[in-house]
């Protein structure tokens, strides 16, 4: 082959190509994911160009020297099976060398990910329902913008392997979203975000100290956006209370991934994790 295949980092404007590819795959990105994702690590987004035509993308966000996350691993359909994907994957892995690396892999690609050293830890499952419902009567519900960010970041720390303050600040304040929490005895006991997507809304994250707080916040988020719209929540399969929540509100499973890591599985607080922040960035 005489074609020239070049892999390089994306500019913010070029990152819109990755978002569009994700939309074409049916991944239903959020309307403002681009700004939040890119700010997490503007060196961690890779573009594959064949004769100057963009055909592949990958995110390899380095949250710290010890942890990174792979996502948005997409090659245009007409170029698959020709080695372009493996080359851009290797570029991302080289960038994250030395880190424990996580990803949410589609099940059809598990054997492929294992070749790169990833091992399955558990499954995440996407459920779909409808917004709306009964407004919860809970005086403890607050806007997350009304409390110090340091309090939110500290609460977040048990649900993610490393500090992600840069990303989290933007995620909580993004347009077309609602970020709420519950305060009890001056302590944050639940927090969550619902954001507008190409189709409907996604809730993520959803963290709570009890099933009751999780349900209250779930309802609060769903009733703070337009009713009757599709809403999606990504849960950890191994959290039975999260499974009970989606079943109670007759949400249906539509998609699942395998959460995988190259080293050890981080010790996250899965009992209080009711909604994954994002399949793309962890």
mmCIF file of C-alpha atoms in Angstrom:
data_model
loop_
_atom_site.group_PDB
_atom_site.id
_atom_site.type_symbol
_atom_site.label_atom_id
_atom_site.label_comp_id
_atom_site.label_asym_id
_atom_site.label_seq_id
_atom_site.Cartn_x
_atom_site.Cartn_y
_atom_site.Cartn_z
ATOM 1 C CA UNK A 1 0.000 0.000 0.000
ATOM 2 C CA UNK A 2 1.253 3.416 -0.942
ATOM 3 C CA UNK A 3 -1.259 5.227 1.254
ATOM 4 C CA UNK A 4 0.094 7.482 3.980
ATOM 5 C CA UNK A 5 -1.427 6.901 7.407
ATOM 6 C CA UNK A 6 -0.541 9.509 10.030
ATOM 7 C CA UNK A 7 -1.523 9.570 13.693
ATOM 8 C CA UNK A 8 -1.330 12.846 15.576
ATOM 9 C CA UNK A 9 -3.037 14.705 18.397
ATOM 10 C CA UNK A 10 -6.324 16.474 17.748
ATOM 11 C CA UNK A 11 -7.064 20.149 18.126
ATOM 12 C CA UNK A 12 -10.276 21.048 19.943
ATOM 13 C CA UNK A 13 -11.983 21.771 16.624
ATOM 14 C CA UNK A 14 -10.873 18.418 15.215
ATOM 15 C CA UNK A 15 -12.280 16.679 18.280
ATOM 16 C CA UNK A 16 -15.750 17.369 16.882
ATOM 17 C CA UNK A 17 -14.921 14.660 14.308
ATOM 18 C CA UNK A 18 -14.653 12.137 17.156
ATOM 19 C CA UNK A 19 -17.981 13.252 18.602
ATOM 20 C CA UNK A 20 -19.649 12.845 15.204
ATOM 21 C CA UNK A 21 -18.139 9.376 14.773
ATOM 22 C CA UNK A 22 -19.491 8.441 18.203
ATOM 23 C CA UNK A 23 -22.929 9.698 17.168
ATOM 24 C CA UNK A 24 -22.783 7.649 13.954
ATOM 25 C CA UNK A 25 -22.089 4.554 16.060
ATOM 26 C CA UNK A 26 -25.260 5.178 18.064
ATOM 27 C CA UNK A 27 -23.405 6.156 21.230
ATOM 28 C CA UNK A 28 -25.606 9.242 21.687
ATOM 29 C CA UNK A 29 -23.035 11.789 22.918
ATOM 30 C CA UNK A 30 -24.034 14.696 25.114
ATOM 31 C CA UNK A 31 -24.533 18.052 23.443
ATOM 32 C CA UNK A 32 -21.580 19.530 25.331
ATOM 33 C CA UNK A 33 -19.346 16.495 25.791
ATOM 34 C CA UNK A 34 -16.665 17.910 23.505
ATOM 35 C CA UNK A 35 -15.605 20.781 25.737
ATOM 36 C CA UNK A 36 -15.669 18.699 28.931
ATOM 37 C CA UNK A 37 -13.819 15.732 27.444
ATOM 38 C CA UNK A 38 -11.127 17.753 25.716
ATOM 39 C CA UNK A 39 -10.384 19.821 28.809
ATOM 40 C CA UNK A 40 -9.717 16.643 30.816
ATOM 41 C CA UNK A 41 -6.419 16.206 28.925
ATOM 42 C CA UNK A 42 -5.896 18.150 25.706
ATOM 43 C CA UNK A 43 -2.894 15.955 24.861
ATOM 44 C CA UNK A 44 -4.887 12.751 25.070
ATOM 45 C CA UNK A 45 -6.950 12.782 21.869
ATOM 46 C CA UNK A 46 -5.594 11.134 18.742
ATOM 47 C CA UNK A 47 -6.592 11.415 15.106
ATOM 48 C CA UNK A 48 -5.784 8.921 12.348
ATOM 49 C CA UNK A 49 -5.497 10.406 8.860
ATOM 50 C CA UNK A 50 -5.212 8.387 5.657
ATOM 51 C CA UNK A 51 -3.892 10.589 2.863
ATOM 52 C CA UNK A 52 -4.981 13.578 4.999
ATOM 53 C CA UNK A 53 -8.527 12.212 5.412
ATOM 54 C CA UNK A 54 -9.580 11.639 9.042
ATOM 55 C CA UNK A 55 -10.672 8.011 9.388
ATOM 56 C CA UNK A 56 -10.016 7.078 13.040
ATOM 57 C CA UNK A 57 -10.009 8.544 16.531
ATOM 58 C CA UNK A 58 -9.106 7.592 20.080
ATOM 59 C CA UNK A 59 -9.138 9.246 23.481
ATOM 60 C CA UNK A 60 -6.406 8.370 25.967
ATOM 61 C CA UNK A 61 -6.971 10.670 28.916
ATOM 62 C CA UNK A 62 -4.169 10.755 31.461
ATOM 63 C CA UNK A 63 -5.806 11.726 34.722
ATOM 64 C CA UNK A 64 -2.559 11.264 36.653
ATOM 65 C CA UNK A 65 0.802 9.555 36.342
ATOM 66 C CA UNK A 66 -0.832 6.377 37.636
ATOM 67 C CA UNK A 67 -4.232 6.241 35.890
ATOM 68 C CA UNK A 68 -5.592 6.798 32.402
ATOM 69 C CA UNK A 69 -8.717 5.910 30.462
ATOM 70 C CA UNK A 70 -9.192 4.844 26.839
ATOM 71 C CA UNK A 71 -12.350 5.730 24.933
ATOM 72 C CA UNK A 72 -13.790 6.851 21.609
ATOM 73 C CA UNK A 73 -11.895 4.055 19.844
ATOM 74 C CA UNK A 74 -13.516 4.276 16.408
ATOM 75 C CA UNK A 75 -12.461 3.627 12.832
ATOM 76 C CA UNK A 76 -14.792 4.555 9.988
ATOM 77 C CA UNK A 77 -16.609 1.398 8.875
ATOM 78 C CA UNK A 78 -15.167 1.311 5.360
ATOM 79 C CA UNK A 79 -11.610 1.295 6.750
ATOM 80 C CA UNK A 80 -11.948 -1.411 9.382
ATOM 81 C CA UNK A 81 -9.944 -4.616 9.360
ATOM 82 C CA UNK A 82 -6.908 -2.998 7.754
ATOM 83 C CA UNK A 83 -4.771 -2.294 10.825
ATOM 84 C CA UNK A 84 -5.581 1.388 11.199
ATOM 85 C CA UNK A 85 -7.327 0.828 14.527
ATOM 86 C CA UNK A 86 -4.458 -1.089 16.096
ATOM 87 C CA UNK A 87 -2.022 1.664 15.169
ATOM 88 C CA UNK A 88 -4.040 4.421 16.804
ATOM 89 C CA UNK A 89 -4.666 2.207 19.847
ATOM 90 C CA UNK A 90 -0.931 1.677 20.223
ATOM 91 C CA UNK A 91 -0.387 5.439 20.055
ATOM 92 C CA UNK A 92 -2.803 5.928 22.942
ATOM 93 C CA UNK A 93 -1.285 3.112 24.972
ATOM 94 C CA UNK A 94 2.205 4.544 24.441
ATOM 95 C CA UNK A 95 0.994 7.888 25.776
ATOM 96 C CA UNK A 96 -0.427 6.192 28.884
ATOM 97 C CA UNK A 97 2.585 3.930 29.412
ATOM 98 C CA UNK A 98 3.119 3.157 33.098
ATOM 99 C CA UNK A 99 -0.499 3.908 34.033
ATOM 100 C CA UNK A 100 -3.218 1.541 35.058
ATOM 101 C CA UNK A 101 -5.511 2.004 32.064
ATOM 102 C CA UNK A 102 -9.265 1.511 32.052
ATOM 103 C CA UNK A 103 -11.837 1.312 29.286
ATOM 104 C CA UNK A 104 -15.450 0.350 28.668
ATOM 105 C CA UNK A 105 -15.232 -2.109 25.787
ATOM 106 C CA UNK A 106 -18.035 -3.329 23.566
ATOM 107 C CA UNK A 107 -18.504 -7.042 24.138
ATOM 108 C CA UNK A 108 -17.758 -7.979 20.535
ATOM 109 C CA UNK A 109 -14.221 -6.592 20.934
ATOM 110 C CA UNK A 110 -13.248 -8.263 24.224
ATOM 111 C CA UNK A 111 -10.716 -10.617 22.676
ATOM 112 C CA UNK A 112 -9.157 -7.698 20.827
ATOM 113 C CA UNK A 113 -8.771 -5.667 24.027
ATOM 114 C CA UNK A 114 -7.243 -8.646 25.798
ATOM 115 C CA UNK A 115 -4.477 -8.655 23.187
ATOM 116 C CA UNK A 116 -3.517 -5.204 24.456
ATOM 117 C CA UNK A 117 -3.311 -6.420 28.050
ATOM 118 C CA UNK A 118 -6.795 -5.487 29.279
ATOM 119 C CA UNK A 119 -8.638 -7.838 31.632
ATOM 120 C CA UNK A 120 -12.349 -7.730 32.366
ATOM 121 C CA UNK A 121 -13.361 -6.477 35.816
ATOM 122 C CA UNK A 122 -17.175 -6.308 35.566
ATOM 123 C CA UNK A 123 -19.988 -5.261 33.248
ATOM 124 C CA UNK A 124 -21.696 -1.887 32.936
ATOM 125 C CA UNK A 125 -25.223 -1.876 31.519
ATOM 126 C CA UNK A 126 -27.092 1.022 29.903
ATOM 127 C CA UNK A 127 -30.777 1.297 30.757
ATOM 128 C CA UNK A 128 -33.373 3.443 29.006
ATOM 129 C CA UNK A 129 -36.527 4.971 30.436
ATOM 130 C CA UNK A 130 -38.474 8.233 30.306
ATOM 131 C CA UNK A 131 -37.985 11.543 32.067
ATOM 132 C CA UNK A 132 -40.666 12.945 34.315
ATOM 133 C CA UNK A 133 -42.355 11.318 37.279
ATOM 134 C CA UNK A 134 -43.251 12.475 40.747
ATOM 135 C CA UNK A 135 -41.282 15.395 42.141
ATOM 136 C CA UNK A 136 -39.610 14.235 45.368
ATOM 137 C CA UNK A 137 -40.470 16.122 48.544
ATOM 138 C CA UNK A 138 -37.017 16.507 50.046
ATOM 139 C CA UNK A 139 -35.750 19.764 51.472
ATOM 140 C CA UNK A 140 -32.197 18.453 51.363
ATOM 141 C CA UNK A 141 -31.945 18.645 47.559
ATOM 142 C CA UNK A 142 -29.613 21.425 46.450
ATOM 143 C CA UNK A 143 -27.916 22.649 43.306
ATOM 144 C CA UNK A 144 -24.305 21.519 43.333
ATOM 145 C CA UNK A 145 -23.268 25.022 42.302
ATOM 146 C CA UNK A 146 -24.492 26.213 45.711
ATOM 147 C CA UNK A 147 -21.846 24.309 47.694
ATOM 148 C CA UNK A 148 -18.033 24.503 47.608
ATOM 149 C CA UNK A 149 -16.510 22.492 44.775
ATOM 150 C CA UNK A 150 -13.967 21.014 47.213
ATOM 151 C CA UNK A 151 -16.818 19.270 49.026
ATOM 152 C CA UNK A 152 -18.035 17.687 45.780
ATOM 153 C CA UNK A 153 -14.540 16.715 44.676
ATOM 154 C CA UNK A 154 -13.903 14.995 48.008
ATOM 155 C CA UNK A 155 -17.156 13.047 47.703
ATOM 156 C CA UNK A 156 -16.267 12.067 44.134
ATOM 157 C CA UNK A 157 -12.867 10.713 45.182
ATOM 158 C CA UNK A 158 -14.169 7.329 46.398
ATOM 159 C CA UNK A 159 -15.890 6.657 43.071
ATOM 160 C CA UNK A 160 -12.939 7.293 40.748
ATOM 161 C CA UNK A 161 -9.366 5.977 40.875
ATOM 162 C CA UNK A 162 -7.698 9.397 40.963
ATOM 163 C CA UNK A 163 -8.426 13.117 41.182
ATOM 164 C CA UNK A 164 -10.371 14.477 38.192
ATOM 165 C CA UNK A 165 -11.091 18.007 39.387
ATOM 166 C CA UNK A 166 -10.443 19.702 36.028
ATOM 167 C CA UNK A 167 -12.966 17.509 34.244
ATOM 168 C CA UNK A 168 -15.461 17.505 37.119
ATOM 169 C CA UNK A 169 -15.680 21.303 37.366
ATOM 170 C CA UNK A 170 -16.708 21.565 33.725
ATOM 171 C CA UNK A 171 -18.983 18.522 33.884
ATOM 172 C CA UNK A 172 -21.006 19.996 36.741
ATOM 173 C CA UNK A 173 -21.369 23.384 35.058
ATOM 174 C CA UNK A 174 -21.928 22.375 31.422
ATOM 175 C CA UNK A 175 -24.831 23.960 29.497
ATOM 176 C CA UNK A 176 -28.055 22.009 28.992
ATOM 177 C CA UNK A 177 -27.572 20.106 32.223
ATOM 178 C CA UNK A 178 -28.768 19.960 35.824
ATOM 179 C CA UNK A 179 -26.394 19.064 38.677
ATOM 180 C CA UNK A 180 -28.023 18.286 42.026
ATOM 181 C CA UNK A 181 -27.060 16.879 45.393
ATOM 182 C CA UNK A 182 -28.583 16.004 48.747
ATOM 183 C CA UNK A 183 -27.299 17.502 51.995
ATOM 184 C CA UNK A 184 -27.976 15.839 55.339
ATOM 185 C CA UNK A 185 -26.505 17.198 58.576
ATOM 186 C CA UNK A 186 -24.267 19.510 56.538
ATOM 187 C CA UNK A 187 -22.796 16.579 54.615
ATOM 188 C CA UNK A 188 -23.135 15.703 50.937
ATOM 189 C CA UNK A 189 -24.822 12.289 50.781
ATOM 190 C CA UNK A 190 -25.709 12.135 47.071
ATOM 191 C CA UNK A 191 -24.838 13.893 43.836
ATOM 192 C CA UNK A 192 -25.759 13.539 40.193
ATOM 193 C CA UNK A 193 -25.890 15.182 36.788
ATOM 194 C CA UNK A 194 -28.407 14.912 33.968
ATOM 195 C CA UNK A 195 -27.351 16.312 30.598
ATOM 196 C CA UNK A 196 -28.973 16.777 27.210
ATOM 197 C CA UNK A 197 -27.786 14.379 24.484
ATOM 198 C CA UNK A 198 -28.422 13.901 20.774
ATOM 199 C CA UNK A 199 -31.378 11.811 21.903
ATOM 200 C CA UNK A 200 -32.989 12.651 25.223
ATOM 201 C CA UNK A 201 -30.853 12.825 28.353
ATOM 202 C CA UNK A 202 -28.221 10.846 30.223
ATOM 203 C CA UNK A 203 -27.806 10.685 33.985
ATOM 204 C CA UNK A 204 -24.194 10.366 35.066
ATOM 205 C CA UNK A 205 -22.763 10.295 37.551
ATOM 206 C CA UNK A 206 -25.266 9.206 40.180
ATOM 207 C CA UNK A 207 -23.671 8.613 43.591
ATOM 208 C CA UNK A 208 -25.604 8.142 46.823
ATOM 209 C CA UNK A 209 -25.067 6.936 50.389
ATOM 210 C CA UNK A 210 -28.261 4.859 50.392
ATOM 211 C CA UNK A 211 -30.832 3.416 47.973
ATOM 212 C CA UNK A 212 -33.346 5.971 49.291
ATOM 213 C CA UNK A 213 -31.068 8.920 48.512
ATOM 214 C CA UNK A 214 -30.304 7.444 45.098
ATOM 215 C CA UNK A 215 -33.989 7.169 44.243
ATOM 216 C CA UNK A 216 -34.756 10.658 45.511
ATOM 217 C CA UNK A 217 -31.978 12.185 43.435
ATOM 218 C CA UNK A 218 -32.880 10.068 40.399
ATOM 219 C CA UNK A 219 -36.402 11.490 40.537
ATOM 220 C CA UNK A 220 -35.164 15.034 41.153
ATOM 221 C CA UNK A 221 -32.949 14.897 38.076
ATOM 222 C CA UNK A 222 -35.679 13.384 35.910
ATOM 223 C CA UNK A 223 -38.214 16.013 36.928
ATOM 224 C CA UNK A 224 -35.872 18.947 36.276
ATOM 225 C CA UNK A 225 -35.828 18.394 32.501
ATOM 226 C CA UNK A 226 -38.511 18.103 29.828
ATOM 227 C CA UNK A 227 -40.875 15.234 30.624
ATOM 228 C CA UNK A 228 -41.536 12.267 28.365
ATOM 229 C CA UNK A 229 -38.061 12.194 26.835
ATOM 230 C CA UNK A 230 -35.715 9.200 26.637
ATOM 231 C CA UNK A 231 -33.352 9.028 29.604
ATOM 232 C CA UNK A 232 -30.359 6.731 29.972
ATOM 233 C CA UNK A 233 -28.529 5.501 33.064
ATOM 234 C CA UNK A 234 -25.390 3.353 32.987
ATOM 235 C CA UNK A 235 -25.148 1.099 36.039
ATOM 236 C CA UNK A 236 -22.558 -1.309 37.396
ATOM 237 C CA UNK A 237 -23.934 -4.818 37.114
ATOM 238 C CA UNK A 238 -22.506 -5.692 40.519
ATOM 239 C CA UNK A 239 -24.567 -3.057 42.372
ATOM 240 C CA UNK A 240 -27.884 -4.821 43.170
ATOM 241 C CA UNK A 241 -29.462 -1.626 44.482
ATOM 242 C CA UNK A 242 -28.768 0.170 41.198
ATOM 243 C CA UNK A 243 -30.364 -2.749 39.357
ATOM 244 C CA UNK A 244 -33.385 -2.547 41.644
ATOM 245 C CA UNK A 245 -33.689 1.200 40.924
ATOM 246 C CA UNK A 246 -33.839 0.840 37.136
ATOM 247 C CA UNK A 247 -36.230 -2.088 37.413
ATOM 248 C CA UNK A 248 -38.519 -0.156 39.755
ATOM 249 C CA UNK A 249 -38.923 2.528 37.103
ATOM 250 C CA UNK A 250 -39.298 -0.010 34.289
ATOM 251 C CA UNK A 251 -36.139 1.030 32.505
ATOM 252 C CA UNK A 252 -34.957 -1.422 29.848
ATOM 253 C CA UNK A 253 -31.410 -2.663 29.189
ATOM 254 C CA UNK A 254 -30.241 -1.616 25.716
ATOM 255 C CA UNK A 255 -26.448 -1.878 25.707
ATOM 256 C CA UNK A 256 -23.621 -3.180 27.823
ATOM 257 C CA UNK A 257 -19.880 -2.873 28.072
ATOM 258 C CA UNK A 258 -17.072 -4.660 29.841
ATOM 259 C CA UNK A 259 -15.096 -2.447 32.202
ATOM 260 C CA UNK A 260 -11.494 -3.549 31.757
ATOM 261 C CA UNK A 261 -8.111 -2.568 33.216
ATOM 262 C CA UNK A 262 -4.510 -3.284 32.312
ATOM 263 C CA UNK A 263 -3.447 -3.656 35.948
ATOM 264 C CA UNK A 264 -5.479 -4.085 39.121
ATOM 265 C CA UNK A 265 -9.165 -3.249 39.381
ATOM 266 C CA UNK A 266 -9.395 0.007 41.398
ATOM 267 C CA UNK A 267 -11.112 -0.243 44.764
ATOM 268 C CA UNK A 268 -14.129 1.931 43.959
ATOM 269 C CA UNK A 269 -17.126 2.279 46.260
ATOM 270 C CA UNK A 270 -19.468 0.248 44.057
ATOM 271 C CA UNK A 271 -22.196 0.023 46.705
ATOM 272 C CA UNK A 272 -22.821 3.765 46.446
ATOM 273 C CA UNK A 273 -22.189 4.067 42.697
ATOM 274 C CA UNK A 274 -25.586 4.095 40.978
ATOM 275 C CA UNK A 275 -24.606 5.698 37.680
ATOM 276 C CA UNK A 276 -21.353 5.739 35.714
ATOM 277 C CA UNK A 277 -20.209 9.207 34.692
ATOM 278 C CA UNK A 278 -19.326 8.326 31.092
ATOM 279 C CA UNK A 279 -18.356 5.242 29.092
ATOM 280 C CA UNK A 280 -15.874 7.427 27.194
ATOM 281 C CA UNK A 281 -13.947 8.920 30.145
ATOM 282 C CA UNK A 282 -14.799 6.579 33.001
#
